[in-house]
mmCIF file of C-alpha atoms in Angstrom:
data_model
loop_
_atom_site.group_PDB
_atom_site.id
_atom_site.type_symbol
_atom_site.label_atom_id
_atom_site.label_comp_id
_atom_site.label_asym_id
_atom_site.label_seq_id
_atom_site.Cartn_x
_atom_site.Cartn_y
_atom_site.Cartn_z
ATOM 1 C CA UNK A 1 -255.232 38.506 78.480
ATOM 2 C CA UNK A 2 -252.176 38.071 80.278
ATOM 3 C CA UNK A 3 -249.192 39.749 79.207
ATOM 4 C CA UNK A 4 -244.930 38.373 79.534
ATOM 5 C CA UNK A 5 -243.044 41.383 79.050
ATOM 6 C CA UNK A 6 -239.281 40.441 77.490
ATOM 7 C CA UNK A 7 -238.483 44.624 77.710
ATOM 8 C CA UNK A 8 -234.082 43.688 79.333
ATOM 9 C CA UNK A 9 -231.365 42.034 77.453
ATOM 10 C CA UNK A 10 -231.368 38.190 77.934
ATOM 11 C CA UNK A 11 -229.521 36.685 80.340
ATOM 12 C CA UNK A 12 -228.261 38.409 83.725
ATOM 13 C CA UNK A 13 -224.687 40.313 83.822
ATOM 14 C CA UNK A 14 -222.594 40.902 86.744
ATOM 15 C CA UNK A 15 -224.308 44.690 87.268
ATOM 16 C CA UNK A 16 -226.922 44.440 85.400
ATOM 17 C CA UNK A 17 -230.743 42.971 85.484
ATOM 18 C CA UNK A 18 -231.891 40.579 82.657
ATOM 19 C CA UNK A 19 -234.568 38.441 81.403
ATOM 20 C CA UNK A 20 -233.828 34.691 82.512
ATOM 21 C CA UNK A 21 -235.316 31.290 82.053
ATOM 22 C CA UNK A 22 -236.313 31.171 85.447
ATOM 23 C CA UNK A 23 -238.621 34.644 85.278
ATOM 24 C CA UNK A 24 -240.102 33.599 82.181
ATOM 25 C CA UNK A 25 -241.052 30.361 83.731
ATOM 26 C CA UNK A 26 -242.506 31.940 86.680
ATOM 27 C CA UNK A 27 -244.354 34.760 84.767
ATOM 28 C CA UNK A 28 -245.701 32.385 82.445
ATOM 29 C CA UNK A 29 -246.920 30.347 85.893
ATOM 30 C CA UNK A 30 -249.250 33.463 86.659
ATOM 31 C CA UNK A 31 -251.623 32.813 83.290
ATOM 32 C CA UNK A 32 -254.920 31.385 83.851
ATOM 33 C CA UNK A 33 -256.446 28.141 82.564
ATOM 34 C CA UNK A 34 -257.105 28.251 79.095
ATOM 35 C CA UNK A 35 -255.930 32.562 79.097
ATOM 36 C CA UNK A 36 -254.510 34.154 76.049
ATOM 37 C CA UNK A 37 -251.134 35.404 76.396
ATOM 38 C CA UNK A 38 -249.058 38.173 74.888
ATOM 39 C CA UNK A 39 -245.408 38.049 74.879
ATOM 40 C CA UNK A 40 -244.452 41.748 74.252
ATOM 41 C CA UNK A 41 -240.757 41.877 73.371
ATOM 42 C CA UNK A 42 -238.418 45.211 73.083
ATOM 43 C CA UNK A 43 -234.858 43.164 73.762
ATOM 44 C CA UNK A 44 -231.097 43.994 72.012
ATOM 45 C CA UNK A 45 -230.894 40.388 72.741
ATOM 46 C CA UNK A 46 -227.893 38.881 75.325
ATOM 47 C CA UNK A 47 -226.665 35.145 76.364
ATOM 48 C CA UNK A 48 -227.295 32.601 73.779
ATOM 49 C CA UNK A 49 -227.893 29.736 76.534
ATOM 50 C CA UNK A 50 -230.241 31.845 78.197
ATOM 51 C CA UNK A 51 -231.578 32.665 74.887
ATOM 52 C CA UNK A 52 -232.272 28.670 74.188
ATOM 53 C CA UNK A 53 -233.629 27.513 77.516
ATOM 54 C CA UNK A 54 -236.343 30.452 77.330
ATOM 55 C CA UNK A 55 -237.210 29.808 73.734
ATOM 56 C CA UNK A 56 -238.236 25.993 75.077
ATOM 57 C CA UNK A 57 -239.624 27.536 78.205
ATOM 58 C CA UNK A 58 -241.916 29.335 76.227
ATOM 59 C CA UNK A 59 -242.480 26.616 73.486
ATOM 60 C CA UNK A 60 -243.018 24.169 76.388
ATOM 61 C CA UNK A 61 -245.761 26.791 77.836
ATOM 62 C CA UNK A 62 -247.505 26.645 74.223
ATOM 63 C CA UNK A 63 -247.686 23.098 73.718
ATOM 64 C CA UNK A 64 -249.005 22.774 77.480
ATOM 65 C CA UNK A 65 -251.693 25.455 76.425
ATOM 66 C CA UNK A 66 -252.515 24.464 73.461
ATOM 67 C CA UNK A 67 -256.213 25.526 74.227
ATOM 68 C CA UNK A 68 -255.426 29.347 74.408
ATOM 69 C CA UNK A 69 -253.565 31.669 72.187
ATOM 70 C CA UNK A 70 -250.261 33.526 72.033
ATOM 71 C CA UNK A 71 -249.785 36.072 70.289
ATOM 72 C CA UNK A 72 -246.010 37.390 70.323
ATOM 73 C CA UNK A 73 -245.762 41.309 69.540
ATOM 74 C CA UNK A 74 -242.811 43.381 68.645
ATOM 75 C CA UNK A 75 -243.045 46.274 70.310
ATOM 76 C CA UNK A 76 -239.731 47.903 69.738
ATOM 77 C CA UNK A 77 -237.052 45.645 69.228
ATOM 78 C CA UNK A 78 -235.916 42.284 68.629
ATOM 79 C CA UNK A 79 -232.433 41.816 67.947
ATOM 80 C CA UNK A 80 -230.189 38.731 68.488
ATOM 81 C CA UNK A 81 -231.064 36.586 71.040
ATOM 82 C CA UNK A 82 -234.586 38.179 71.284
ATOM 83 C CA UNK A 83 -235.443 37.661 67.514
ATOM 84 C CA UNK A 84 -234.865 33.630 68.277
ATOM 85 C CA UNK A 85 -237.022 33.814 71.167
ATOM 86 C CA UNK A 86 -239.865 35.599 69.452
ATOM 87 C CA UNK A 87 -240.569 32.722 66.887
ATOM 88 C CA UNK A 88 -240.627 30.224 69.845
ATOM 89 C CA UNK A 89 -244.526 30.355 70.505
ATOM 90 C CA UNK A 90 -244.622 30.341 66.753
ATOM 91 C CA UNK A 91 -243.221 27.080 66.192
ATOM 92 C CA UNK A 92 -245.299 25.049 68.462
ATOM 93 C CA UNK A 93 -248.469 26.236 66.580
ATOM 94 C CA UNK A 94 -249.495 28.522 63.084
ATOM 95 C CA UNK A 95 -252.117 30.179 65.419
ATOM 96 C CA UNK A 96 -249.917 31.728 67.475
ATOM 97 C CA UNK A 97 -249.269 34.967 65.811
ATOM 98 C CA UNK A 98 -245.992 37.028 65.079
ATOM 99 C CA UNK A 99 -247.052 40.862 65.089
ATOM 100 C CA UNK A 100 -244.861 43.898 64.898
ATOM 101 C CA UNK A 101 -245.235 47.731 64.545
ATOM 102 C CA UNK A 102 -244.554 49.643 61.490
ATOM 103 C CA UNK A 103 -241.342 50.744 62.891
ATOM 104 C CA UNK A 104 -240.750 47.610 64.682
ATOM 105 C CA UNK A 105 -236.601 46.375 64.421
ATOM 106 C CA UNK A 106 -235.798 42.693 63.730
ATOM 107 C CA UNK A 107 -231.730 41.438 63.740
ATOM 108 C CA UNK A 108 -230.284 38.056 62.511
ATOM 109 C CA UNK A 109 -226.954 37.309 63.293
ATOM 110 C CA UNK A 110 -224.085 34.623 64.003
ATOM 111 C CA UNK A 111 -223.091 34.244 67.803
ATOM 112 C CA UNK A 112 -220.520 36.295 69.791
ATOM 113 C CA UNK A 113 -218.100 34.580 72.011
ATOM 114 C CA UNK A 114 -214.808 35.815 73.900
ATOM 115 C CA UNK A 115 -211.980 33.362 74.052
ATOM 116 C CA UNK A 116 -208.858 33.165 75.702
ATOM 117 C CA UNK A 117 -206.417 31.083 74.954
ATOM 118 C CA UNK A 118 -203.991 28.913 72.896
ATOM 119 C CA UNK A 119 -205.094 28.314 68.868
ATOM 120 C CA UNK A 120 -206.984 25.280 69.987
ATOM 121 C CA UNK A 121 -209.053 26.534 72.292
ATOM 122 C CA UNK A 122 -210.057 29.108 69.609
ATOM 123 C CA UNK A 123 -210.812 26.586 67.196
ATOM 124 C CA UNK A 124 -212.707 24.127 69.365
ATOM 125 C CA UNK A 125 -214.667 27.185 70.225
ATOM 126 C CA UNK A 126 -215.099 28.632 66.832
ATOM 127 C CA UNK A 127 -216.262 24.608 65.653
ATOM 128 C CA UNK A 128 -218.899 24.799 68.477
ATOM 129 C CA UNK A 129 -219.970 28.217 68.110
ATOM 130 C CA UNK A 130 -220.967 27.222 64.433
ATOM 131 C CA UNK A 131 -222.864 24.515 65.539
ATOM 132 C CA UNK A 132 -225.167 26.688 68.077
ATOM 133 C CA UNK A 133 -225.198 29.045 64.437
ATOM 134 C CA UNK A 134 -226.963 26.050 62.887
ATOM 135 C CA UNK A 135 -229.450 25.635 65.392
ATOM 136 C CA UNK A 136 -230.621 29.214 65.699
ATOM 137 C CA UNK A 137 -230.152 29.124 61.873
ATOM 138 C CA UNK A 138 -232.815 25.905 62.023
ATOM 139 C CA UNK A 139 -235.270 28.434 63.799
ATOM 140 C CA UNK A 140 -235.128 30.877 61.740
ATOM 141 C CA UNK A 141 -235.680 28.335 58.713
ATOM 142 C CA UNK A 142 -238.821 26.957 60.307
ATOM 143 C CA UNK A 143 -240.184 30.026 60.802
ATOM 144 C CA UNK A 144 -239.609 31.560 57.030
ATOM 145 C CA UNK A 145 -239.426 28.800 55.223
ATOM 146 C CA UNK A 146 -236.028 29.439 53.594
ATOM 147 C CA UNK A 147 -233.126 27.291 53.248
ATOM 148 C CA UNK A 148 -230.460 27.184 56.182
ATOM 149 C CA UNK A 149 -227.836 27.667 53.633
ATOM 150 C CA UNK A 150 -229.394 31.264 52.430
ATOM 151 C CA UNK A 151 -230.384 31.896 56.306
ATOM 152 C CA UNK A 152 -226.964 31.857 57.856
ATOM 153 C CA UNK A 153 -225.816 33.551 54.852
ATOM 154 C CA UNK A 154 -228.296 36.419 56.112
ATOM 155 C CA UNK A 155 -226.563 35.625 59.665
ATOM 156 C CA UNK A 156 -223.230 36.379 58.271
ATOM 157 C CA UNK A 157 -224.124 39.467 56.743
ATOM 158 C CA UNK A 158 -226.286 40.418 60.137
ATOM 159 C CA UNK A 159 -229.082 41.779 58.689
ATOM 160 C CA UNK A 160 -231.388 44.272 59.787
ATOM 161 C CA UNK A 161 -235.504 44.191 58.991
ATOM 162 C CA UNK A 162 -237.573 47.326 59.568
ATOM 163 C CA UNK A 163 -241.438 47.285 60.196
ATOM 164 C CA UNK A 164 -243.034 45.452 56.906
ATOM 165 C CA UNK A 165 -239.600 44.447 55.937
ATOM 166 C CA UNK A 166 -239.782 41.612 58.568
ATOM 167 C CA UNK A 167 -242.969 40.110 57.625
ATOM 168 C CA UNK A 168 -242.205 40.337 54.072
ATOM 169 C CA UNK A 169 -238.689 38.630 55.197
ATOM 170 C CA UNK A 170 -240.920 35.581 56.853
ATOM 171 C CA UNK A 171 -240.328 36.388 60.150
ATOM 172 C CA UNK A 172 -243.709 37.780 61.224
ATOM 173 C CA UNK A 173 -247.585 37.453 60.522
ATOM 174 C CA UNK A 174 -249.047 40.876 60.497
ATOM 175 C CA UNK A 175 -247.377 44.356 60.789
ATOM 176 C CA UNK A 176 -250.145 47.098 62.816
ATOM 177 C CA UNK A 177 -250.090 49.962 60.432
ATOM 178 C CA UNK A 178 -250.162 53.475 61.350
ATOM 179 C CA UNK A 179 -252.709 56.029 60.767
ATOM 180 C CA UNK A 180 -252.267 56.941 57.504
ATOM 181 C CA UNK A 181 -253.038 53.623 56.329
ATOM 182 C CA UNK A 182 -249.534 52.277 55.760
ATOM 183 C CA UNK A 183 -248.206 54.950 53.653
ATOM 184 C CA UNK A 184 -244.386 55.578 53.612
ATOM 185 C CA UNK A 185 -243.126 59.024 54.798
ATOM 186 C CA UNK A 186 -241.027 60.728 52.199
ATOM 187 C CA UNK A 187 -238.376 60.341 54.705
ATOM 188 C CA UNK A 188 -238.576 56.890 55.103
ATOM 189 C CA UNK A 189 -235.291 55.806 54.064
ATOM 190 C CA UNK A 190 -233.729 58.481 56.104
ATOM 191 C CA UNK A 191 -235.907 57.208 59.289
ATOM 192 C CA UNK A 192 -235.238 53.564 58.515
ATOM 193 C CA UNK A 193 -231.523 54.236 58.551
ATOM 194 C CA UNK A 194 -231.618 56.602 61.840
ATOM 195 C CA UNK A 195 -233.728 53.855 63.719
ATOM 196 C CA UNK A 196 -230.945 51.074 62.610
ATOM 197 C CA UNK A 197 -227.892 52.607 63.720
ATOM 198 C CA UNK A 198 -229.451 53.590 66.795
ATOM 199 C CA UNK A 199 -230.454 49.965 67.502
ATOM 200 C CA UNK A 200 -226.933 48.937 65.979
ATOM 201 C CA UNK A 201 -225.819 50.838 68.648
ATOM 202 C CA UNK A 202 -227.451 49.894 71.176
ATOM 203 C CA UNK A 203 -227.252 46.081 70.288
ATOM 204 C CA UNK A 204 -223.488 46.589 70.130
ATOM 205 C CA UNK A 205 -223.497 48.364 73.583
ATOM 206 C CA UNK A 206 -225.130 45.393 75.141
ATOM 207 C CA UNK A 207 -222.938 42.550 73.512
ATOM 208 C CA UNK A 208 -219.780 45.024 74.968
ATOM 209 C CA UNK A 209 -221.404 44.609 78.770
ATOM 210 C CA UNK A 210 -221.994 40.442 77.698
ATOM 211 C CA UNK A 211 -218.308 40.519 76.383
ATOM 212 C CA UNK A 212 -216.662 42.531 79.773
ATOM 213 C CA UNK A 213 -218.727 40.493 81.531
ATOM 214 C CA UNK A 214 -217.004 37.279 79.673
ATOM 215 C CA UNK A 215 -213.793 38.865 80.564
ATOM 216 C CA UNK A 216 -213.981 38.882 83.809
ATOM 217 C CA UNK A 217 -215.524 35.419 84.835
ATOM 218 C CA UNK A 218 -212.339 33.816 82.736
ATOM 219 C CA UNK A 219 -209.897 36.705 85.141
ATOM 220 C CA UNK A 220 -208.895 38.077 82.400
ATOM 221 C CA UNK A 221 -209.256 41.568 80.405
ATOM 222 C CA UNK A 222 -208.100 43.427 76.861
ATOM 223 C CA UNK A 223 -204.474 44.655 78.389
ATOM 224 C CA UNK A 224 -203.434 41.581 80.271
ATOM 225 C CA UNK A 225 -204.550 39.829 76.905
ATOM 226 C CA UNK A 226 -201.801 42.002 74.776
ATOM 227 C CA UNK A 227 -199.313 41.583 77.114
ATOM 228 C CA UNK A 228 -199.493 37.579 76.368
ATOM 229 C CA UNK A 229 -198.883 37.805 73.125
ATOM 230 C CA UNK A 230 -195.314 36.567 72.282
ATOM 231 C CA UNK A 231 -193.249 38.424 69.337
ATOM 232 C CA UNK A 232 -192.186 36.396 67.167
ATOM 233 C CA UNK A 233 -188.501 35.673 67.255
ATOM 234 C CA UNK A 234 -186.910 37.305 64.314
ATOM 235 C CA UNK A 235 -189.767 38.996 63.396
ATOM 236 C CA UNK A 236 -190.149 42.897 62.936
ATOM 237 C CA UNK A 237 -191.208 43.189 66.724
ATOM 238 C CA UNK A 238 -187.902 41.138 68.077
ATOM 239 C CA UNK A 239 -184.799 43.407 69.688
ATOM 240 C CA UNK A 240 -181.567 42.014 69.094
ATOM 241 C CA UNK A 241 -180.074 40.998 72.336
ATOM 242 C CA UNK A 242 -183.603 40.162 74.407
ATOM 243 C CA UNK A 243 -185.356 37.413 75.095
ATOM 244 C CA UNK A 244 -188.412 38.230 72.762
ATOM 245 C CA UNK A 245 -190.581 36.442 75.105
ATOM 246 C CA UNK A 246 -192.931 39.050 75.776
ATOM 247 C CA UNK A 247 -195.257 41.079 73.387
ATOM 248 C CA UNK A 248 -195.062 44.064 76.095
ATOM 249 C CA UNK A 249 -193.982 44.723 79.193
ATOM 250 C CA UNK A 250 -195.505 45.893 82.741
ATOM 251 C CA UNK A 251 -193.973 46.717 85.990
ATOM 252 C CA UNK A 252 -195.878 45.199 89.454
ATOM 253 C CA UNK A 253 -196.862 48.921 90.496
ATOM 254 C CA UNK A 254 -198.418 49.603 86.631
ATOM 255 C CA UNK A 255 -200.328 46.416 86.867
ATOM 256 C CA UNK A 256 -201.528 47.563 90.350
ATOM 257 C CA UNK A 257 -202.274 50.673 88.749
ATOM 258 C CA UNK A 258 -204.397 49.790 85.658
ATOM 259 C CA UNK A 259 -205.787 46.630 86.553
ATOM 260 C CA UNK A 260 -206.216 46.598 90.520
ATOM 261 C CA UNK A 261 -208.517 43.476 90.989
ATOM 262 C CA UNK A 262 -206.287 41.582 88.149
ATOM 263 C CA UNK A 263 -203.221 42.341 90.147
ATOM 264 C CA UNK A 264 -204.863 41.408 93.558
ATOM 265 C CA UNK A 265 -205.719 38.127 92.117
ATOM 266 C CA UNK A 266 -202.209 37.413 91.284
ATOM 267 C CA UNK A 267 -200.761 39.071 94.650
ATOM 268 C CA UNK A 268 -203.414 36.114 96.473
ATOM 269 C CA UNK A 269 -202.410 33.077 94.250
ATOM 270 C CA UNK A 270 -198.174 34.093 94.600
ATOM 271 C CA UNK A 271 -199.588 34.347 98.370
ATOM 272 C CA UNK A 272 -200.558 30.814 98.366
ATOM 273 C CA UNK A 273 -198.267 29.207 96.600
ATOM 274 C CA UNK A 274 -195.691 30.734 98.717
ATOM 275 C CA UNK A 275 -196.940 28.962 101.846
ATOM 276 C CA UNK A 276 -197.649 26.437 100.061
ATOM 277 C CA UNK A 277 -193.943 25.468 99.089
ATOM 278 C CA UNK A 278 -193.155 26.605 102.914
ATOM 279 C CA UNK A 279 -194.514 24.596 104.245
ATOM 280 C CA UNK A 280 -193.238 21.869 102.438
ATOM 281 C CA UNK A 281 -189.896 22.633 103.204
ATOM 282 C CA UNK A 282 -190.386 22.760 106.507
ATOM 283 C CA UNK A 283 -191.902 19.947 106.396
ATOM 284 C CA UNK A 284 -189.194 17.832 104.614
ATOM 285 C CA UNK A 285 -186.504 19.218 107.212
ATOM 286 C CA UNK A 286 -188.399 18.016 110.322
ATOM 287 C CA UNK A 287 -188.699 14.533 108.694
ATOM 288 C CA UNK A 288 -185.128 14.628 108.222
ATOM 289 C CA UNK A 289 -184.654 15.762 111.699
ATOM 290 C CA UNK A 290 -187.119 13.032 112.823
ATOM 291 C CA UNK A 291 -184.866 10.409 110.750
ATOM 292 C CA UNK A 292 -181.516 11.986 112.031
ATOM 293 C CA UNK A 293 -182.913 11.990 116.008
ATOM 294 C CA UNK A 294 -181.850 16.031 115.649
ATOM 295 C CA UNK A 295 -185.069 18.063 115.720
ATOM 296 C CA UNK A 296 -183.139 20.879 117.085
ATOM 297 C CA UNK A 297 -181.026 20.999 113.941
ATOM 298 C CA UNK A 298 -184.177 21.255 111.680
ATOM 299 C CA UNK A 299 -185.270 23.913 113.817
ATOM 300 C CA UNK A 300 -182.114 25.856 112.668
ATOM 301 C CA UNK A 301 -182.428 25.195 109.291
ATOM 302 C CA UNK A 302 -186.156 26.839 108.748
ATOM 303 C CA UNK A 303 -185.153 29.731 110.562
ATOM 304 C CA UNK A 304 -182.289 30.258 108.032
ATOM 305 C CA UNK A 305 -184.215 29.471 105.012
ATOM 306 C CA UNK A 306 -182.007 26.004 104.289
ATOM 307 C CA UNK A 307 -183.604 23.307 101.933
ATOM 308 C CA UNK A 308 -183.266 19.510 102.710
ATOM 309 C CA UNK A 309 -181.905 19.710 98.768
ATOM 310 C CA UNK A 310 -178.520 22.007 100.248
ATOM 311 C CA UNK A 311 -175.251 20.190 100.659
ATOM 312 C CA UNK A 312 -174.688 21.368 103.570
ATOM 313 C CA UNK A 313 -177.475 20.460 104.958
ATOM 314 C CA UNK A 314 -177.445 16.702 104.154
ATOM 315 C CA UNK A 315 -173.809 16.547 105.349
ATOM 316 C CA UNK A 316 -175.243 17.708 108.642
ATOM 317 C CA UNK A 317 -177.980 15.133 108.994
ATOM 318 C CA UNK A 318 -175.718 12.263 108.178
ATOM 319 C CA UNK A 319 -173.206 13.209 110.726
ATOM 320 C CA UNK A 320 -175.941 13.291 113.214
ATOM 321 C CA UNK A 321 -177.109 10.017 111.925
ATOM 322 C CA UNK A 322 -173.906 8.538 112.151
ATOM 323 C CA UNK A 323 -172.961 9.621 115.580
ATOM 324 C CA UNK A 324 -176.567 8.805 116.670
ATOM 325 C CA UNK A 325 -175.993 5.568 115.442
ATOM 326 C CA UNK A 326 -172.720 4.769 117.563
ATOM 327 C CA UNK A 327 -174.511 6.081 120.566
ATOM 328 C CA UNK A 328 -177.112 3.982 120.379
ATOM 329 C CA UNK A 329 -174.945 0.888 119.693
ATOM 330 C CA UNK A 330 -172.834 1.457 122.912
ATOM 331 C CA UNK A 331 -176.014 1.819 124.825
ATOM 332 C CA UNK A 332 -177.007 -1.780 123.709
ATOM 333 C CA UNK A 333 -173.539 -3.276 124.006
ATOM 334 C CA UNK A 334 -173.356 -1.510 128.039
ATOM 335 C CA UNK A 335 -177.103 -3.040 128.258
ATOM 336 C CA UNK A 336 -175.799 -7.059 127.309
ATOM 337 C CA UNK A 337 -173.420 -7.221 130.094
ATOM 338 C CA UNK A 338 -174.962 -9.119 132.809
ATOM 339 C CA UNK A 339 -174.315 -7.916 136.229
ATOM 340 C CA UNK A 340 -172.684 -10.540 138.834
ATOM 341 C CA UNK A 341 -173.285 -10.330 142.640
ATOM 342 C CA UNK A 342 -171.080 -13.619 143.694
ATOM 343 C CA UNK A 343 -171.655 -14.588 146.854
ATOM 344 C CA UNK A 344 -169.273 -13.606 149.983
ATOM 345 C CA UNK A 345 -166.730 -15.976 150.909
ATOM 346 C CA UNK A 346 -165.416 -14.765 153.924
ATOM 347 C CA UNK A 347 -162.860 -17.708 154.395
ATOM 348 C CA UNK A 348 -161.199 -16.390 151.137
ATOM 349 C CA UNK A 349 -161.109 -12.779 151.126
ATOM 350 C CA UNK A 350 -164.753 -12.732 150.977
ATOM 351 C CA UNK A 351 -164.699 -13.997 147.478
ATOM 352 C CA UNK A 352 -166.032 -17.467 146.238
ATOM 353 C CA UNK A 353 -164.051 -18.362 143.181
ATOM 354 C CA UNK A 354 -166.302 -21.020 142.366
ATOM 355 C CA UNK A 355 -169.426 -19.464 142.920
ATOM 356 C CA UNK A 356 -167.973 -16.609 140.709
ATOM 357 C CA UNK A 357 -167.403 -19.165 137.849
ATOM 358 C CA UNK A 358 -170.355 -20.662 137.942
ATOM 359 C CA UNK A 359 -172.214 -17.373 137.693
ATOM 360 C CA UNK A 360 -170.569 -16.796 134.381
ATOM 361 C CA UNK A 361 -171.400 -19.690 132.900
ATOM 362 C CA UNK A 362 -174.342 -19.759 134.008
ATOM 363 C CA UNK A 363 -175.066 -16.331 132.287
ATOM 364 C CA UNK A 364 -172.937 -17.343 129.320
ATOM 365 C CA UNK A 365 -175.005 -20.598 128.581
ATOM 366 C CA UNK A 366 -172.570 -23.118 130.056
ATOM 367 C CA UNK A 367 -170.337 -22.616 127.165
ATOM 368 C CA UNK A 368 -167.020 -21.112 129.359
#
């Protein structure tokens, strides 16, 4: 028999190791022709997309199997994410078992999300996140055989099973007794309870990693978050004479302080936009300069920090412009005058009145 172990939270964090679509796929390549298959899961659960693609990885693997049989076993726990992926064999086909131990854990609940950002981000993200409810909430339905209505009501009160508890619930097949034949310790209750806050605890511990995790990939984190929220102007938080713009306030060096890679990131995108408006101006005062035929002058102003938008500074261009201008219109004038070389005429001087004459009008178009 060839065994998938699911024994890591689902999905893969920025420090930590998890179970992902592509290892189950790649495990589940290693089964033989025709091989049975256990899936032995002990998960606190993890990333709800990770979560669905490996409940259709594995439900893809059953239906392309069809000829041998899966039987999924609780071995510890299977909370979350990892109590939808243990009914996927399940669904494909009734002879595909559900087994747990006598002191086997089994959680239901709604989906976790972080969000950050204005109310309508929260609500488009609230709207979707009970959509992906109703879907897991469709698994669990076809599994028990309850209404979706009463199962997300047991998602909204996140409810625990222990042992028989979850076959009785609908969510298993058979539950591997212990020795004594099934028999309840007189401290069952008291055991029961001590097993489900230590998985509560340890569920909750991995949905904290998931959610820091979440923080960080939107740059982002619980401090910078407060410090966003606006008071409310008028309000019990607002001071008379301020702004009220600010829910609380931090200084560059405490930001450096308690949040070193948040205040880096800023620090890099003030860095950018800073030569990034640099070099606009500088750009916009050599095109000036270019227009003005005074490079030199731009030159001047981007060593002084001057804007093409500065009085001073457009007053300067034009009078360049302007005297430019005149230059270059005495240059042409100088270049229309023909030159005349009249022929010698020794006899009178050693000019040639005539000659002279007709040069000019000659040059002049015969209008003189």
């Amino acid at each position: 028999m060839f065994e998938l172990l699911i024994d890591k939270q689902i999905g893969e964090g920025f420090f930590t190791s998890g179970i992902t679509p592509d290892y189950v796929r790649a495990e589940l390549a290693k089964a033989g022709a025709g091989e049975d298959v256990r899936i032995t899961i002990n998960s606190p659960g993890g990333d709800l997309w990770d979560c669905i693609a490996i409940y259709n990885v594995i439900r893809d693997f059953a239906r392309n199997h069809a000829d041998a049989s899966i039987t999924t076993y609780i071995q510890g726990m299977a909370a979350s994410a990892a109590s939808v992926i243990a009914l996927a064999a399940h669904s494909v086909s009734a002879k595909n078992k559900i087994v747990v131990e006598d002191n086997s854990i089994f959680m239901i609940h709604n989906g976790w999300s972080v969000v950050i950002g204005d109310r309508n981000e929260m609500r488009n993200c609230a709207d979707a996140m009970e959509r992906t409810d109703d879907l897991i909430a469709s698994c669990y339905s076809g599994r028990t055989g309850k209404k979706v209505s009463e199962i997300k009501s047991l998602m909204d009160a996140e409810s625990w099973y222990f042992g028989k508890e979850i076959v009785e619930a609908g969510f298993a097949d058979e539950v591997i007794e212990n020795a004594d034949n099934g028999e309840q310790p007189e401290d069952f209750t008291a055991m029961r309870n001590s097993f489900i806050v230590k998985a509560q605890a340890f569920v909750i511990e991995t949905q904290n990693a998931i959610k820091k995790n979440a923080d960080k990939m939107q740059g982002a984190n619980a401090k910078i978050a407060a410090c966003l929220k606006m008071e409310i102007p008028g309000g019990e938080k607002a001071a008379p004479g301020k702004n009220n713009t600010g829910g609380c306030k931090m200084t560059a060096e405490e930001l450096k302080k308690s949040n070193p890679d948040v205040y880096a990131a800023i620090a890099a995108e003030g860095e950018a936009e800073g030569v990034k408006k640099e070099r606009a101006r500088a750009s916009s005062l050599l095109k000036m300069g270019e227009l003005a035929g005074c490079l030199q002058v731009s030159a001047d102003f981007i060593r002084d920090g001057s804007a093409v938008a500065d009085n001073e500074v457009q007053e300067k261009f034009f009078e360049h412009r302007i005297a430019n201008s005149v230059l270059a219109a005495q240059k042409e004038d100088e270049a229309g005058i023909p030159d005349v070389n009249p022929p010698k005429d020794t006899a009178n001087g050693g000019r040639d009145n005539a000659a002279v004459m007709a040069a000019f009008e000659k040059e002049l178009g015969g209008n003189l």
